[in-house]
PDB file of C-alpha atoms in Angstrom:
ATOM      1  CA  UNK B   9      92.891 100.191 103.088  1.00 86.00           C
ATOM      2  CA  UNK B  10      96.576 100.964 102.783  1.00 96.00           C
ATOM      3  CA  UNK B  11      98.222 103.945 104.449  1.00 92.00           C
ATOM      4  CA  UNK B  12      98.847 105.447 101.001  1.00 96.00           C
ATOM      5  CA  UNK B  13      95.195 105.095  99.989  1.00 97.00           C
ATOM      6  CA  UNK B  14      94.047 106.658 103.257  1.00 95.00           C
ATOM      7  CA  UNK B  15      96.459 109.570 102.758  1.00 93.00           C
ATOM      8  CA  UNK B  16      95.277 110.138  99.171  1.00 96.00           C
ATOM      9  CA  UNK B  17      91.632 110.008 100.227  1.00 97.00           C
ATOM     10  CA  UNK B  18      92.159 112.508 103.048  1.00 96.00           C
ATOM     11  CA  UNK B  19      94.127 114.844 100.776  1.00 96.00           C
ATOM     12  CA  UNK B  20      91.329 114.747  98.195  1.00 97.00           C
ATOM     13  CA  UNK B  21      88.737 115.488 100.881  1.00 97.00           C
ATOM     14  CA  UNK B  22      90.905 118.394 102.023  1.00 97.00           C
ATOM     15  CA  UNK B  23      91.258 119.625  98.452  1.00 98.00           C
ATOM     16  CA  UNK B  24      87.471 119.479  98.022  1.00 97.00           C
ATOM     17  CA  UNK B  25      87.001 121.545 101.173  1.00 97.00           C
ATOM     18  CA  UNK B  26      85.310 118.803 103.186  1.00 97.00           C
ATOM     19  CA  UNK B  27      88.021 118.427 105.839  1.00 97.00           C
ATOM     20  CA  UNK B  28      90.753 120.605 107.275  1.00 98.00           C
ATOM     21  CA  UNK B  29      94.120 119.169 108.306  1.00 97.00           C
ATOM     22  CA  UNK B  30      95.794 120.187 111.556  1.00 97.00           C
ATOM     23  CA  UNK B  31      99.515 119.427 111.864  1.00 96.00           C
ATOM     24  CA  UNK B  32     101.180 119.297 115.276  1.00 97.00           C
ATOM     25  CA  UNK B  33     105.009 119.480 115.147  1.00 96.00           C
ATOM     26  CA  UNK B  34     105.539 117.131 118.069  1.00 96.00           C
ATOM     27  CA  UNK B  35     107.769 114.114 118.471  1.00 96.00           C
ATOM     28  CA  UNK B  36     106.470 112.053 116.807  1.00 95.00           C
ATOM     29  CA  UNK B  37     104.533 114.427 114.523  1.00 94.00           C
ATOM     30  CA  UNK B  38     100.757 114.263 114.815  1.00 95.00           C
ATOM     31  CA  UNK B  39      98.029 115.099 112.310  1.00 95.00           C
ATOM     32  CA  UNK B  40      94.310 115.490 112.955  1.00 96.00           C
ATOM     33  CA  UNK B  41      91.493 116.032 110.483  1.00 97.00           C
ATOM     34  CA  UNK B  42      88.251 117.899 111.137  1.00 97.00           C
ATOM     35  CA  UNK B  43      85.110 118.265 109.075  1.00 96.00           C
ATOM     36  CA  UNK B  44      84.561 121.730 107.658  1.00 97.00           C
ATOM     37  CA  UNK B  45      81.132 123.361 107.640  1.00 95.00           C
ATOM     38  CA  UNK B  46      80.626 122.026 104.115  1.00 95.00           C
ATOM     39  CA  UNK B  47      81.818 118.578 105.229  1.00 95.00           C
ATOM     40  CA  UNK B  48      79.302 118.600 108.070  1.00 93.00           C
ATOM     41  CA  UNK B  49      76.583 119.543 105.602  1.00 93.00           C
ATOM     42  CA  UNK B  50      77.051 116.313 103.674  1.00 92.00           C
ATOM     43  CA  UNK B  51      76.188 114.249 106.756  1.00 90.00           C
ATOM     44  CA  UNK B  52      72.424 114.735 106.280  1.00 85.00           C
ATOM     45  CA  UNK B  53      72.668 113.453 102.703  1.00 86.00           C
ATOM     46  CA  UNK B  54      74.645 110.439 103.878  1.00 92.00           C
ATOM     47  CA  UNK B  55      72.092 109.837 106.615  1.00 93.00           C
ATOM     48  CA  UNK B  56      69.389 109.485 103.968  1.00 92.00           C
ATOM     49  CA  UNK B  57      71.549 107.017 102.058  1.00 93.00           C
ATOM     50  CA  UNK B  58      72.152 105.065 105.261  1.00 94.00           C
ATOM     51  CA  UNK B  59      68.397 104.787 105.888  1.00 95.00           C
ATOM     52  CA  UNK B  60      67.874 103.625 102.297  1.00 95.00           C
ATOM     53  CA  UNK B  61      70.526 100.916 102.735  1.00 95.00           C
ATOM     54  CA  UNK B  62      68.953  99.747 106.005  1.00 96.00           C
ATOM     55  CA  UNK B  63      65.524  99.563 104.346  1.00 97.00           C
ATOM     56  CA  UNK B  64      66.834  97.693 101.308  1.00 98.00           C
ATOM     57  CA  UNK B  65      69.555  95.503 102.814  1.00 97.00           C
ATOM     58  CA  UNK B  66      67.488  92.281 102.719  1.00 97.00           C
ATOM     59  CA  UNK B  67      66.794  92.828  98.997  1.00 97.00           C
ATOM     60  CA  UNK B  68      70.452  93.637  98.346  1.00 97.00           C
ATOM     61  CA  UNK B  69      71.569  90.453 100.112  1.00 97.00           C
ATOM     62  CA  UNK B  70      68.976  88.423  98.182  1.00 97.00           C
ATOM     63  CA  UNK B  71      70.233  89.875  94.902  1.00 97.00           C
ATOM     64  CA  UNK B  72      73.822  89.054  95.844  1.00 96.00           C
ATOM     65  CA  UNK B  73      72.924  85.444  96.657  1.00 96.00           C
ATOM     66  CA  UNK B  74      71.019  85.066  93.370  1.00 96.00           C
ATOM     67  CA  UNK B  75      73.938  86.563  91.416  1.00 96.00           C
ATOM     68  CA  UNK B  76      76.490  84.358  93.185  1.00 95.00           C
ATOM     69  CA  UNK B  77      74.390  81.227  92.600  1.00 93.00           C
ATOM     70  CA  UNK B  78      74.323  81.870  88.838  1.00 90.00           C
ATOM     71  CA  UNK B  79      78.089  82.368  88.771  1.00 74.00           C
ATOM     72  CA  UNK B  80      78.815  78.973  90.328  1.00 74.00           C
TER      73      UNK B  80
END
């Protein structure tokens, strides 16, 4: 991921209300990001997705191998 892509992603998350940006006018300047209450709320949904991926990873890898074999 490029620095520009990371910056755009964080700005979009801030715009959506999922993170808050804290700027520290130090030398050099420092920026920290923190999940908002709404951002923290999405973690449980992502946890469910993570469990689904863990349960289905062998099937996903098998599908990838089958797809790649056809493409060769």
